[in-house]
Amino acid sequence: MTQTLLVTGASGKLGRAVVNHLLDTFKVPAERIIATTRTPANLGDLAARGVTVRQADFDDAASMAKAFKGADRLLIISTDELAIQGKRREQQVAAVTAASKAGVAHLLYTSLPNPEPGAAVLFAPDHYDTEQAIKASGVPYTIFRNGWYDENLFMSAPQILASGHWYSSAGEGRISYCARDDMAAAIAGGLVSGASESTTYTLTGPQAYTTTEVAALITEVTGKPIEVIQLSDEALTEGIKAAGLPEPIARVLVSFDTAARAGGLGMVTDAVEKLSGRKPTTLKQFLEANKAALAG
């Protein structure tokens, strides 16, 4: 490995996992890795291992120009800016521009399954527009369309288990959950591959599940029964608002169920295994390993 690899958002859960896989799974020399973040102090452990840590703020073009210098293969991890509509798109397109100006040889980006116009997930346009900016840059690229994390279940499972009810509007729609660490290993594999052609991968778990099937697995692992109650999108939105969440957030959450019902999140591929060299964790294995976390 002679190329310099750069990972943005390295203090986040996915970014940190990608860097750790570069070091530990793929044995990339630390001096060939650049980790960027808005808060370099949070990456002291990686700096201690010899990784170059740089400050980069997606709202500050000058900081990105400095941080991206010398990178051959650069991974842009999508930001978590959802509060202000359009802000995430601006940040990510700015990062694409900075990477192109820095002369990187290959751009990599974490996107969303099926983000094309008409997608049900409300923030899909942020990803689609970023993909288009990458393609327009002329830089060879790898796009990882990340499916739903197993870890997303931690956001709702404690409440579901406490009440015994799972309110959903997904119907019989399926979601191919995948463990974050499996996706991180696949993304790290794409970074180290040295592949120069432009490619798009959809990263998923090994099986897609309906809400009822996931509830049954959680019950099997925890011993606590769960009743799935299907609602309309509108009724589910009102219920989430009544629980105290702002309407914009409620609508984003419900859009996930809408997308599942429309078939946009149920694709299953073998890309994770091909890129990482290992079989992805099954949802049941994940639930069993994280039984305590399910209860909050």
PDB file of C-alpha atoms in Angstrom:
ATOM      1  CA  MET A   1       0.000   0.000   0.000  1.00  0.00           C
ATOM      2  CA  THR A   2       1.661   3.190  -1.199  1.00  0.00           C
ATOM      3  CA  GLN A   3      -1.354   5.461  -1.558  1.00  0.00           C
ATOM      4  CA  THR A   4      -2.373   7.878   1.182  1.00  0.00           C
ATOM      5  CA  LEU A   5      -5.915   7.238   2.426  1.00  0.00           C
ATOM      6  CA  LEU A   6      -8.043   9.953   4.003  1.00  0.00           C
ATOM      7  CA  VAL A   7     -11.212   9.441   6.053  1.00  0.00           C
ATOM      8  CA  THR A   8     -13.417  12.425   6.914  1.00  0.00           C
ATOM      9  CA  GLY A   9     -15.673  12.427   9.966  1.00  0.00           C
ATOM     10  CA  ALA A  10     -13.209  10.118  11.698  1.00  0.00           C
ATOM     11  CA  SER A  11     -14.429  10.938  15.181  1.00  0.00           C
ATOM     12  CA  GLY A  12     -17.886   9.593  14.316  1.00  0.00           C
ATOM     13  CA  LYS A  13     -18.859   5.971  14.887  1.00  0.00           C
ATOM     14  CA  LEU A  14     -18.580   4.913  11.241  1.00  0.00           C
ATOM     15  CA  GLY A  15     -15.445   6.935  10.485  1.00  0.00           C
ATOM     16  CA  ARG A  16     -13.578   5.663  13.520  1.00  0.00           C
ATOM     17  CA  ALA A  17     -14.546   2.085  12.673  1.00  0.00           C
ATOM     18  CA  VAL A  18     -13.276   2.530   9.095  1.00  0.00           C
ATOM     19  CA  VAL A  19      -9.913   3.819  10.332  1.00  0.00           C
ATOM     20  CA  ASN A  20      -9.621   0.963  12.824  1.00  0.00           C
ATOM     21  CA  HIS A  21     -10.288  -1.559  10.064  1.00  0.00           C
ATOM     22  CA  LEU A  22      -7.642   0.078   7.884  1.00  0.00           C
ATOM     23  CA  LEU A  23      -5.158  -0.361  10.711  1.00  0.00           C
ATOM     24  CA  ASP A  24      -6.180  -3.690  12.201  1.00  0.00           C
ATOM     25  CA  THR A  25      -7.938  -5.655   9.453  1.00  0.00           C
ATOM     26  CA  PHE A  26      -6.092  -4.485   6.365  1.00  0.00           C
ATOM     27  CA  LYS A  27      -2.777  -3.644   8.099  1.00  0.00           C
ATOM     28  CA  VAL A  28      -2.376  -0.268   6.394  1.00  0.00           C
ATOM     29  CA  PRO A  29       0.672   1.536   7.830  1.00  0.00           C
ATOM     30  CA  ALA A  30      -0.528   4.349  10.071  1.00  0.00           C
ATOM     31  CA  GLU A  31       1.638   6.870   8.246  1.00  0.00           C
ATOM     32  CA  ARG A  32      -0.469   6.254   5.126  1.00  0.00           C
ATOM     33  CA  ILE A  33      -3.725   7.248   6.868  1.00  0.00           C
ATOM     34  CA  ILE A  34      -5.116  10.748   7.367  1.00  0.00           C
ATOM     35  CA  ALA A  35      -8.113  11.128   9.692  1.00  0.00           C
ATOM     36  CA  THR A  36     -10.015  14.425   9.609  1.00  0.00           C
ATOM     37  CA  THR A  37     -12.558  15.815  12.050  1.00  0.00           C
ATOM     38  CA  ARG A  38     -13.869  19.113  13.357  1.00  0.00           C
ATOM     39  CA  THR A  39     -12.505  18.118  16.776  1.00  0.00           C
ATOM     40  CA  PRO A  40      -8.956  16.693  16.484  1.00  0.00           C
ATOM     41  CA  ALA A  41      -8.683  16.323  20.271  1.00  0.00           C
ATOM     42  CA  ASN A  42     -11.216  13.483  20.017  1.00  0.00           C
ATOM     43  CA  LEU A  43      -8.776  11.432  17.909  1.00  0.00           C
ATOM     44  CA  GLY A  44      -5.855  11.365  20.310  1.00  0.00           C
ATOM     45  CA  ASP A  45      -5.935   7.572  20.364  1.00  0.00           C
ATOM     46  CA  LEU A  46      -5.482   7.372  16.587  1.00  0.00           C
ATOM     47  CA  ALA A  47      -2.749  10.012  16.645  1.00  0.00           C
ATOM     48  CA  ALA A  48      -0.959   7.917  19.271  1.00  0.00           C
ATOM     49  CA  ARG A  49      -0.973   5.018  16.811  1.00  0.00           C
ATOM     50  CA  GLY A  50       0.725   7.164  14.169  1.00  0.00           C
ATOM     51  CA  VAL A  51      -2.316   8.249  12.149  1.00  0.00           C
ATOM     52  CA  THR A  52      -2.125  11.817  10.839  1.00  0.00           C
ATOM     53  CA  VAL A  53      -5.003  13.767  12.387  1.00  0.00           C
ATOM     54  CA  ARG A  54      -6.148  17.008  10.740  1.00  0.00           C
ATOM     55  CA  GLN A  55      -8.880  19.524  11.425  1.00  0.00           C
ATOM     56  CA  ALA A  56     -11.487  19.792   8.679  1.00  0.00           C
ATOM     57  CA  ASP A  57     -14.816  21.579   8.885  1.00  0.00           C
ATOM     58  CA  PHE A  58     -17.253  21.047   6.009  1.00  0.00           C
ATOM     59  CA  ASP A  59     -18.482  24.613   6.583  1.00  0.00           C
ATOM     60  CA  ASP A  60     -14.941  25.967   6.081  1.00  0.00           C
ATOM     61  CA  ALA A  61     -13.498  25.497   2.587  1.00  0.00           C
ATOM     62  CA  ALA A  62     -10.060  26.700   3.666  1.00  0.00           C
ATOM     63  CA  SER A  63      -9.825  24.043   6.358  1.00  0.00           C
ATOM     64  CA  MET A  64     -10.715  21.318   3.849  1.00  0.00           C
ATOM     65  CA  ALA A  65      -8.191  22.595   1.294  1.00  0.00           C
ATOM     66  CA  LYS A  66      -5.474  22.276   3.926  1.00  0.00           C
ATOM     67  CA  ALA A  67      -6.677  18.966   5.379  1.00  0.00           C
ATOM     68  CA  PHE A  68      -7.143  17.178   2.040  1.00  0.00           C
ATOM     69  CA  LYS A  69      -3.663  18.024   0.737  1.00  0.00           C
ATOM     70  CA  GLY A  70      -1.648  14.948  -0.181  1.00  0.00           C
ATOM     71  CA  ALA A  71      -4.537  12.451  -0.096  1.00  0.00           C
ATOM     72  CA  ASP A  72      -4.744   9.929  -2.935  1.00  0.00           C
ATOM     73  CA  ARG A  73      -7.986   8.160  -2.015  1.00  0.00           C
ATOM     74  CA  LEU A  74     -10.455  10.226   0.005  1.00  0.00           C
ATOM     75  CA  LEU A  75     -13.579   8.966   1.768  1.00  0.00           C
ATOM     76  CA  ILE A  76     -16.316  11.528   2.390  1.00  0.00           C
ATOM     77  CA  ILE A  77     -18.567  10.243   5.149  1.00  0.00           C
ATOM     78  CA  SER A  78     -21.961  11.925   4.876  1.00  0.00           C
ATOM     79  CA  THR A  79     -22.594  14.483   7.600  1.00  0.00           C
ATOM     80  CA  ASP A  80     -25.348  14.312  10.204  1.00  0.00           C
ATOM     81  CA  GLU A  81     -26.658  17.835   9.568  1.00  0.00           C
ATOM     82  CA  LEU A  82     -30.422  17.310   9.242  1.00  0.00           C
ATOM     83  CA  ALA A  83     -31.836  20.195  11.268  1.00  0.00           C
ATOM     84  CA  ILE A  84     -31.468  22.750   8.463  1.00  0.00           C
ATOM     85  CA  GLN A  85     -32.857  21.594   5.123  1.00  0.00           C
ATOM     86  CA  GLY A  86     -30.232  21.691   2.410  1.00  0.00           C
ATOM     87  CA  LYS A  87     -27.320  22.239   4.809  1.00  0.00           C
ATOM     88  CA  ARG A  88     -26.066  18.670   4.499  1.00  0.00           C
ATOM     89  CA  ARG A  89     -26.059  18.918   0.720  1.00  0.00           C
ATOM     90  CA  GLU A  90     -24.088  22.170   0.848  1.00  0.00           C
ATOM     91  CA  GLN A  91     -21.512  20.659   3.186  1.00  0.00           C
ATOM     92  CA  GLN A  92     -20.996  17.538   1.141  1.00  0.00           C
ATOM     93  CA  VAL A  93     -20.848  19.261  -2.231  1.00  0.00           C
ATOM     94  CA  ALA A  94     -18.290  21.658  -0.732  1.00  0.00           C
ATOM     95  CA  ALA A  95     -16.223  18.647   0.363  1.00  0.00           C
ATOM     96  CA  VAL A  96     -16.397  17.188  -3.149  1.00  0.00           C
ATOM     97  CA  THR A  97     -15.196  20.490  -4.587  1.00  0.00           C
ATOM     98  CA  ALA A  98     -12.348  20.695  -2.075  1.00  0.00           C
ATOM     99  CA  ALA A  99     -11.281  17.122  -2.773  1.00  0.00           C
ATOM    100  CA  SER A 100     -11.292  17.727  -6.514  1.00  0.00           C
ATOM    101  CA  LYS A 101      -9.219  20.890  -6.119  1.00  0.00           C
ATOM    102  CA  ALA A 102      -6.796  19.004  -3.870  1.00  0.00           C
ATOM    103  CA  GLY A 103      -6.094  16.614  -6.739  1.00  0.00           C
ATOM    104  CA  VAL A 104      -7.259  13.371  -5.147  1.00  0.00           C
ATOM    105  CA  ALA A 105      -7.092  10.389  -7.473  1.00  0.00           C
ATOM    106  CA  HIS A 106     -10.224   8.641  -6.208  1.00  0.00           C
ATOM    107  CA  LEU A 107     -13.288   9.847  -4.297  1.00  0.00           C
ATOM    108  CA  LEU A 108     -15.374   7.588  -2.069  1.00  0.00           C
ATOM    109  CA  TYR A 109     -18.696   8.534  -0.483  1.00  0.00           C
ATOM    110  CA  THR A 110     -21.274   7.017   1.885  1.00  0.00           C
ATOM    111  CA  SER A 111     -24.753   7.400   0.408  1.00  0.00           C
ATOM    112  CA  LEU A 112     -28.206   5.837   0.772  1.00  0.00           C
ATOM    113  CA  PRO A 113     -29.953   3.024  -1.146  1.00  0.00           C
ATOM    114  CA  ASN A 114     -32.081   4.264  -4.039  1.00  0.00           C
ATOM    115  CA  PRO A 115     -31.671   8.034  -3.516  1.00  0.00           C
ATOM    116  CA  GLU A 116     -32.906   8.954  -6.987  1.00  0.00           C
ATOM    117  CA  PRO A 117     -35.654  11.590  -7.434  1.00  0.00           C
ATOM    118  CA  GLY A 118     -38.931  10.329  -6.035  1.00  0.00           C
ATOM    119  CA  ALA A 119     -37.315   8.453  -3.165  1.00  0.00           C
ATOM    120  CA  ALA A 120     -39.459   8.334  -0.037  1.00  0.00           C
ATOM    121  CA  VAL A 121     -36.706   9.060   2.496  1.00  0.00           C
ATOM    122  CA  LEU A 122     -36.869  12.796   3.017  1.00  0.00           C
ATOM    123  CA  PHE A 123     -33.119  13.392   3.044  1.00  0.00           C
ATOM    124  CA  ALA A 124     -32.453  11.242  -0.043  1.00  0.00           C
ATOM    125  CA  PRO A 125     -31.978  14.365  -2.234  1.00  0.00           C
ATOM    126  CA  ASP A 126     -28.923  15.321  -0.153  1.00  0.00           C
ATOM    127  CA  HIS A 127     -27.292  12.045  -1.128  1.00  0.00           C
ATOM    128  CA  TYR A 128     -28.435  12.100  -4.751  1.00  0.00           C
ATOM    129  CA  ASP A 129     -27.142  15.626  -5.301  1.00  0.00           C
ATOM    130  CA  THR A 130     -23.813  14.719  -3.694  1.00  0.00           C
ATOM    131  CA  GLU A 131     -23.512  11.679  -5.951  1.00  0.00           C
ATOM    132  CA  GLN A 132     -24.192  13.891  -8.954  1.00  0.00           C
ATOM    133  CA  ALA A 133     -21.555  16.391  -7.813  1.00  0.00           C
ATOM    134  CA  ILE A 134     -19.028  13.569  -7.501  1.00  0.00           C
ATOM    135  CA  LYS A 135     -19.800  12.334 -11.006  1.00  0.00           C
ATOM    136  CA  ALA A 136     -19.615  15.869 -12.403  1.00  0.00           C
ATOM    137  CA  SER A 137     -16.191  16.384 -10.799  1.00  0.00           C
ATOM    138  CA  GLY A 138     -14.595  13.959 -13.220  1.00  0.00           C
ATOM    139  CA  VAL A 139     -12.708  12.230 -10.393  1.00  0.00           C
ATOM    140  CA  PRO A 140     -13.034   8.408 -10.437  1.00  0.00           C
ATOM    141  CA  TYR A 141     -15.312   7.357  -7.579  1.00  0.00           C
ATOM    142  CA  THR A 142     -16.680   4.615  -5.380  1.00  0.00           C
ATOM    143  CA  ILE A 143     -20.128   5.235  -3.923  1.00  0.00           C
ATOM    144  CA  PHE A 144     -21.253   3.110  -1.001  1.00  0.00           C
ATOM    145  CA  ARG A 145     -25.029   3.169  -0.676  1.00  0.00           C
ATOM    146  CA  ASN A 146     -25.270   2.146   2.969  1.00  0.00           C
ATOM    147  CA  GLY A 147     -28.381   0.273   4.069  1.00  0.00           C
ATOM    148  CA  TRP A 148     -29.980   0.520   7.508  1.00  0.00           C
ATOM    149  CA  TYR A 149     -27.737  -0.083  10.500  1.00  0.00           C
ATOM    150  CA  ASP A 150     -28.699  -2.793  12.982  1.00  0.00           C
ATOM    151  CA  GLU A 151     -27.806  -0.161  15.587  1.00  0.00           C
ATOM    152  CA  ASN A 152     -30.759   1.982  14.484  1.00  0.00           C
ATOM    153  CA  LEU A 153     -32.934  -0.429  16.431  1.00  0.00           C
ATOM    154  CA  PHE A 154     -31.414   0.880  19.676  1.00  0.00           C
ATOM    155  CA  MET A 155     -33.271   4.167  19.126  1.00  0.00           C
ATOM    156  CA  SER A 156     -36.706   2.563  19.458  1.00  0.00           C
ATOM    157  CA  ALA A 157     -36.243  -0.898  20.994  1.00  0.00           C
ATOM    158  CA  PRO A 158     -36.211   0.224  24.657  1.00  0.00           C
ATOM    159  CA  GLN A 159     -39.575   1.971  24.286  1.00  0.00           C
ATOM    160  CA  ILE A 160     -40.992  -0.899  22.236  1.00  0.00           C
ATOM    161  CA  LEU A 161     -39.927  -3.474  24.821  1.00  0.00           C
ATOM    162  CA  ALA A 162     -41.237  -1.344  27.694  1.00  0.00           C
ATOM    163  CA  SER A 163     -44.675  -0.939  26.125  1.00  0.00           C
ATOM    164  CA  GLY A 164     -44.900  -4.209  24.223  1.00  0.00           C
ATOM    165  CA  HIS A 165     -46.104  -2.289  21.148  1.00  0.00           C
ATOM    166  CA  TRP A 166     -44.316  -1.378  17.915  1.00  0.00           C
ATOM    167  CA  TYR A 167     -46.146   1.281  15.919  1.00  0.00           C
ATOM    168  CA  SER A 168     -45.209   1.206  12.234  1.00  0.00           C
ATOM    169  CA  SER A 169     -46.444   2.227   8.811  1.00  0.00           C
ATOM    170  CA  ALA A 170     -44.029  -0.056   6.939  1.00  0.00           C
ATOM    171  CA  GLY A 171     -46.641  -2.750   6.296  1.00  0.00           C
ATOM    172  CA  GLU A 172     -44.993  -5.754   4.669  1.00  0.00           C
ATOM    173  CA  GLY A 173     -42.053  -3.675   3.474  1.00  0.00           C
ATOM    174  CA  ARG A 174     -38.629  -5.101   4.177  1.00  0.00           C
ATOM    175  CA  ILE A 175     -35.376  -3.611   5.435  1.00  0.00           C
ATOM    176  CA  SER A 176     -31.986  -5.286   4.991  1.00  0.00           C
ATOM    177  CA  TYR A 177     -30.384  -4.333   8.310  1.00  0.00           C
ATOM    178  CA  CYS A 178     -26.590  -4.518   8.527  1.00  0.00           C
ATOM    179  CA  ALA A 179     -24.194  -4.044  11.448  1.00  0.00           C
ATOM    180  CA  ARG A 180     -22.258  -0.769  11.304  1.00  0.00           C
ATOM    181  CA  ASP A 181     -18.968  -2.581  11.818  1.00  0.00           C
ATOM    182  CA  ASP A 182     -19.625  -4.829   8.826  1.00  0.00           C
ATOM    183  CA  MET A 183     -20.242  -1.778   6.652  1.00  0.00           C
ATOM    184  CA  ALA A 184     -17.109  -0.127   8.023  1.00  0.00           C
ATOM    185  CA  ALA A 185     -15.048  -3.186   7.131  1.00  0.00           C
ATOM    186  CA  ALA A 186     -16.482  -3.155   3.598  1.00  0.00           C
ATOM    187  CA  ILE A 187     -15.776   0.556   3.166  1.00  0.00           C
ATOM    188  CA  ALA A 188     -12.218   0.086   4.432  1.00  0.00           C
ATOM    189  CA  GLY A 189     -11.842  -2.724   1.916  1.00  0.00           C
ATOM    190  CA  GLY A 190     -12.939  -0.389  -0.846  1.00  0.00           C
ATOM    191  CA  LEU A 191     -10.436   2.220   0.312  1.00  0.00           C
ATOM    192  CA  VAL A 192      -7.477  -0.170   0.256  1.00  0.00           C
ATOM    193  CA  SER A 193      -8.479  -1.931  -2.957  1.00  0.00           C
ATOM    194  CA  GLY A 194      -6.666   0.531  -5.190  1.00  0.00           C
ATOM    195  CA  ALA A 195      -9.482   0.124  -7.735  1.00  0.00           C
ATOM    196  CA  SER A 196      -9.534   3.064 -10.114  1.00  0.00           C
ATOM    197  CA  GLU A 197     -12.770   2.475 -12.011  1.00  0.00           C
ATOM    198  CA  SER A 198     -15.964   4.248 -10.942  1.00  0.00           C
ATOM    199  CA  THR A 199     -18.333   1.917  -9.080  1.00  0.00           C
ATOM    200  CA  THR A 200     -21.459   2.060  -6.943  1.00  0.00           C
ATOM    201  CA  TYR A 201     -22.101  -0.569  -4.258  1.00  0.00           C
ATOM    202  CA  THR A 202     -25.199  -1.060  -2.135  1.00  0.00           C
ATOM    203  CA  LEU A 203     -24.118  -2.328   1.281  1.00  0.00           C
ATOM    204  CA  THR A 204     -26.713  -4.502   3.028  1.00  0.00           C
ATOM    205  CA  GLY A 205     -27.068  -7.285   5.520  1.00  0.00           C
ATOM    206  CA  PRO A 206     -27.565 -10.884   4.381  1.00  0.00           C
ATOM    207  CA  GLN A 207     -31.379 -10.819   4.705  1.00  0.00           C
ATOM    208  CA  ALA A 208     -34.270  -8.356   4.589  1.00  0.00           C
ATOM    209  CA  TYR A 209     -36.980  -8.377   7.252  1.00  0.00           C
ATOM    210  CA  THR A 210     -40.475  -7.020   7.775  1.00  0.00           C
ATOM    211  CA  THR A 211     -41.228  -5.171  11.000  1.00  0.00           C
ATOM    212  CA  THR A 212     -43.144  -8.224  12.231  1.00  0.00           C
ATOM    213  CA  GLU A 213     -40.154 -10.478  11.570  1.00  0.00           C
ATOM    214  CA  VAL A 214     -37.781  -8.133  13.401  1.00  0.00           C
ATOM    215  CA  ALA A 215     -40.201  -7.966  16.334  1.00  0.00           C
ATOM    216  CA  ALA A 216     -40.275 -11.769  16.448  1.00  0.00           C
ATOM    217  CA  LEU A 217     -36.469 -11.921  16.543  1.00  0.00           C
ATOM    218  CA  ILE A 218     -36.326  -9.370  19.366  1.00  0.00           C
ATOM    219  CA  THR A 219     -38.921 -11.384  21.268  1.00  0.00           C
ATOM    220  CA  GLU A 220     -36.925 -14.571  20.705  1.00  0.00           C
ATOM    221  CA  VAL A 221     -33.800 -12.938  22.108  1.00  0.00           C
ATOM    222  CA  THR A 222     -35.349 -11.028  25.011  1.00  0.00           C
ATOM    223  CA  GLY A 223     -38.350 -13.199  25.865  1.00  0.00           C
ATOM    224  CA  LYS A 224     -40.610 -10.133  25.792  1.00  0.00           C
ATOM    225  CA  PRO A 225     -43.648 -10.210  23.472  1.00  0.00           C
ATOM    226  CA  ILE A 226     -44.128  -7.373  20.994  1.00  0.00           C
ATOM    227  CA  GLU A 227     -47.332  -6.505  19.158  1.00  0.00           C
ATOM    228  CA  VAL A 228     -46.793  -4.723  15.834  1.00  0.00           C
ATOM    229  CA  ILE A 229     -49.515  -2.165  15.162  1.00  0.00           C
ATOM    230  CA  GLN A 230     -49.696  -0.836  11.613  1.00  0.00           C
ATOM    231  CA  LEU A 231     -50.791   2.765  11.179  1.00  0.00           C
ATOM    232  CA  SER A 232     -51.036   5.208   8.302  1.00  0.00           C
ATOM    233  CA  ASP A 233     -48.080   7.518   7.740  1.00  0.00           C
ATOM    234  CA  GLU A 234     -50.174  10.414   9.005  1.00  0.00           C
ATOM    235  CA  ALA A 235     -51.251   8.647  12.198  1.00  0.00           C
ATOM    236  CA  LEU A 236     -47.690   7.514  12.912  1.00  0.00           C
ATOM    237  CA  THR A 237     -46.406  11.057  12.393  1.00  0.00           C
ATOM    238  CA  GLU A 238     -48.969  12.424  14.867  1.00  0.00           C
ATOM    239  CA  GLY A 239     -48.062   9.716  17.380  1.00  0.00           C
ATOM    240  CA  ILE A 240     -44.360  10.548  17.196  1.00  0.00           C
ATOM    241  CA  LYS A 241     -45.143  14.260  17.599  1.00  0.00           C
ATOM    242  CA  ALA A 242     -47.291  13.444  20.615  1.00  0.00           C
ATOM    243  CA  ALA A 243     -44.292  11.638  22.110  1.00  0.00           C
ATOM    244  CA  GLY A 244     -42.430  14.950  22.075  1.00  0.00           C
ATOM    245  CA  LEU A 245     -40.419  14.982  18.851  1.00  0.00           C
ATOM    246  CA  PRO A 246     -40.558  17.987  16.491  1.00  0.00           C
ATOM    247  CA  GLU A 247     -42.649  17.549  13.362  1.00  0.00           C
ATOM    248  CA  PRO A 248     -39.677  17.708  10.925  1.00  0.00           C
ATOM    249  CA  ILE A 249     -37.945  14.872  12.773  1.00  0.00           C
ATOM    250  CA  ALA A 250     -41.186  12.904  12.994  1.00  0.00           C
ATOM    251  CA  ARG A 251     -41.654  13.184   9.237  1.00  0.00           C
ATOM    252  CA  VAL A 252     -38.086  12.021   8.577  1.00  0.00           C
ATOM    253  CA  LEU A 253     -38.600   8.976  10.810  1.00  0.00           C
ATOM    254  CA  VAL A 254     -41.898   8.087   9.160  1.00  0.00           C
ATOM    255  CA  SER A 255     -40.303   8.446   5.719  1.00  0.00           C
ATOM    256  CA  PHE A 256     -38.134   5.423   6.568  1.00  0.00           C
ATOM    257  CA  ASP A 257     -41.284   3.308   6.951  1.00  0.00           C
ATOM    258  CA  THR A 258     -42.698   4.789   3.752  1.00  0.00           C
ATOM    259  CA  ALA A 259     -39.517   3.834   1.898  1.00  0.00           C
ATOM    260  CA  ALA A 260     -39.605   0.300   3.308  1.00  0.00           C
ATOM    261  CA  ARG A 261     -43.250  -0.090   2.291  1.00  0.00           C
ATOM    262  CA  ALA A 262     -42.369   1.083  -1.214  1.00  0.00           C
ATOM    263  CA  GLY A 263     -39.597  -1.508  -1.489  1.00  0.00           C
ATOM    264  CA  GLY A 264     -36.712   0.965  -1.392  1.00  0.00           C
ATOM    265  CA  LEU A 265     -34.846  -0.544   1.557  1.00  0.00           C
ATOM    266  CA  GLY A 266     -35.213  -4.270   0.996  1.00  0.00           C
ATOM    267  CA  MET A 267     -32.410  -4.914  -1.497  1.00  0.00           C
ATOM    268  CA  VAL A 268     -29.933  -7.642  -0.475  1.00  0.00           C
ATOM    269  CA  THR A 269     -26.443  -7.762  -1.997  1.00  0.00           C
ATOM    270  CA  ASP A 270     -23.185  -9.576  -1.315  1.00  0.00           C
ATOM    271  CA  ALA A 271     -21.103  -6.384  -1.541  1.00  0.00           C
ATOM    272  CA  VAL A 272     -20.219  -6.353   2.178  1.00  0.00           C
ATOM    273  CA  GLU A 273     -18.718  -9.824   2.019  1.00  0.00           C
ATOM    274  CA  LYS A 274     -16.898  -9.137  -1.259  1.00  0.00           C
ATOM    275  CA  LEU A 275     -15.320  -5.910  -0.033  1.00  0.00           C
ATOM    276  CA  SER A 276     -14.575  -6.943   3.545  1.00  0.00           C
ATOM    277  CA  GLY A 277     -13.620 -10.569   2.943  1.00  0.00           C
ATOM    278  CA  ARG A 278     -15.907 -11.751   5.738  1.00  0.00           C
ATOM    279  CA  LYS A 279     -19.512 -12.831   6.091  1.00  0.00           C
ATOM    280  CA  PRO A 280     -21.726 -10.118   7.564  1.00  0.00           C
ATOM    281  CA  THR A 281     -23.337 -10.613  10.943  1.00  0.00           C
ATOM    282  CA  THR A 282     -26.930 -11.827  10.826  1.00  0.00           C
ATOM    283  CA  LEU A 283     -29.562  -9.719  12.564  1.00  0.00           C
ATOM    284  CA  LYS A 284     -30.184 -12.476  15.103  1.00  0.00           C
ATOM    285  CA  GLN A 285     -26.475 -12.711  15.910  1.00  0.00           C
ATOM    286  CA  PHE A 286     -26.383  -8.942  16.374  1.00  0.00           C
ATOM    287  CA  LEU A 287     -29.425  -8.925  18.654  1.00  0.00           C
ATOM    288  CA  GLU A 288     -28.026 -11.745  20.766  1.00  0.00           C
ATOM    289  CA  ALA A 289     -24.687  -9.944  21.132  1.00  0.00           C
ATOM    290  CA  ASN A 290     -26.420  -6.699  22.123  1.00  0.00           C
ATOM    291  CA  LYS A 291     -29.259  -7.997  24.264  1.00  0.00           C
ATOM    292  CA  ALA A 292     -28.541  -5.531  27.088  1.00  0.00           C
ATOM    293  CA  ALA A 293     -28.462  -2.538  24.757  1.00  0.00           C
ATOM    294  CA  LEU A 294     -31.896  -3.388  23.366  1.00  0.00           C
ATOM    295  CA  ALA A 295     -33.464  -2.664  26.717  1.00  0.00           C
ATOM    296  CA  GLY A 296     -31.718   0.709  26.954  1.00  0.00           C
TER     297      GLY A 296
END
